[in-house]
XYZ file of C-alpha atoms in Angstrom:
69
model
C -2.179 -8.219 20.753
C -1.517 -6.434 17.471
C -0.909 -8.333 14.261
C 2.013 -7.260 12.084
C 1.031 -6.385 8.523
C 3.370 -5.348 5.702
C 1.375 -3.364 3.136
C 2.429 -2.131 -0.289
C 0.103 0.689 -1.310
C -0.202 1.736 -4.961
C -1.664 5.215 -4.502
C -0.830 8.620 -5.975
C -2.333 10.609 -3.093
C -0.277 10.440 0.138
C -3.283 11.553 2.214
C -5.401 8.653 0.926
C -2.599 6.210 1.742
C -2.361 7.597 5.281
C -6.124 7.244 5.750
C -5.832 3.584 4.756
C -2.929 2.996 7.146
C -4.805 4.739 9.969
C -7.842 2.501 9.464
C -5.697 -0.635 9.439
C -4.102 0.478 12.715
C -7.524 1.155 14.214
C -8.383 -2.411 13.215
C -5.570 -3.709 15.393
C -2.749 -4.079 12.897
C 0.857 -3.011 13.441
C 1.326 -1.627 9.925
C 4.607 -1.281 8.066
C 3.926 0.220 4.650
C 5.393 1.681 1.514
C 3.529 3.843 -0.995
C 4.273 3.721 -4.732
C 2.578 5.553 -7.584
C 4.218 4.147 -10.717
C 5.124 0.787 -12.236
C 8.916 1.091 -11.782
C 8.850 1.736 -8.033
C 6.210 -0.959 -7.607
C 8.354 -3.577 -9.353
C 11.321 -2.527 -7.209
C 9.252 -2.795 -4.011
C 7.881 -6.205 -4.993
C 11.329 -7.596 -5.745
C 13.110 -6.091 -2.736
C 10.715 -7.043 0.083
C 7.960 -9.441 1.092
C 4.468 -8.020 1.513
C 1.408 -9.467 3.225
C -0.956 -7.486 1.042
C -0.934 -5.065 -1.883
C -3.678 -2.439 -2.062
C -4.122 -0.292 -5.158
C -6.013 2.811 -6.111
C -8.178 2.016 -9.127
C -6.965 4.853 -11.343
C -3.846 7.015 -11.111
C -2.150 9.221 -13.709
C -0.154 6.858 -15.938
C -0.774 3.837 -13.702
C -3.832 1.913 -12.526
C -4.976 -1.148 -10.602
C -4.878 -3.345 -13.708
C -1.237 -2.371 -14.358
C -0.453 -3.054 -10.724
C -2.017 -6.488 -10.953
């Protein structure tokens, strides 16, 4: 039985986000995700939906994990 998981991913590289989603699926999760790469879209995603987990790249151009936190 797969476990549903809603993931907000703060990541500037779409390929890295897809690798993360693929690994979560291999781990048995039914993943619904959204990728953001800036503060504005992240705030919008956080206020418009409920997430089980937020995963962030450490450093992105103009945005980083500390800003995301």
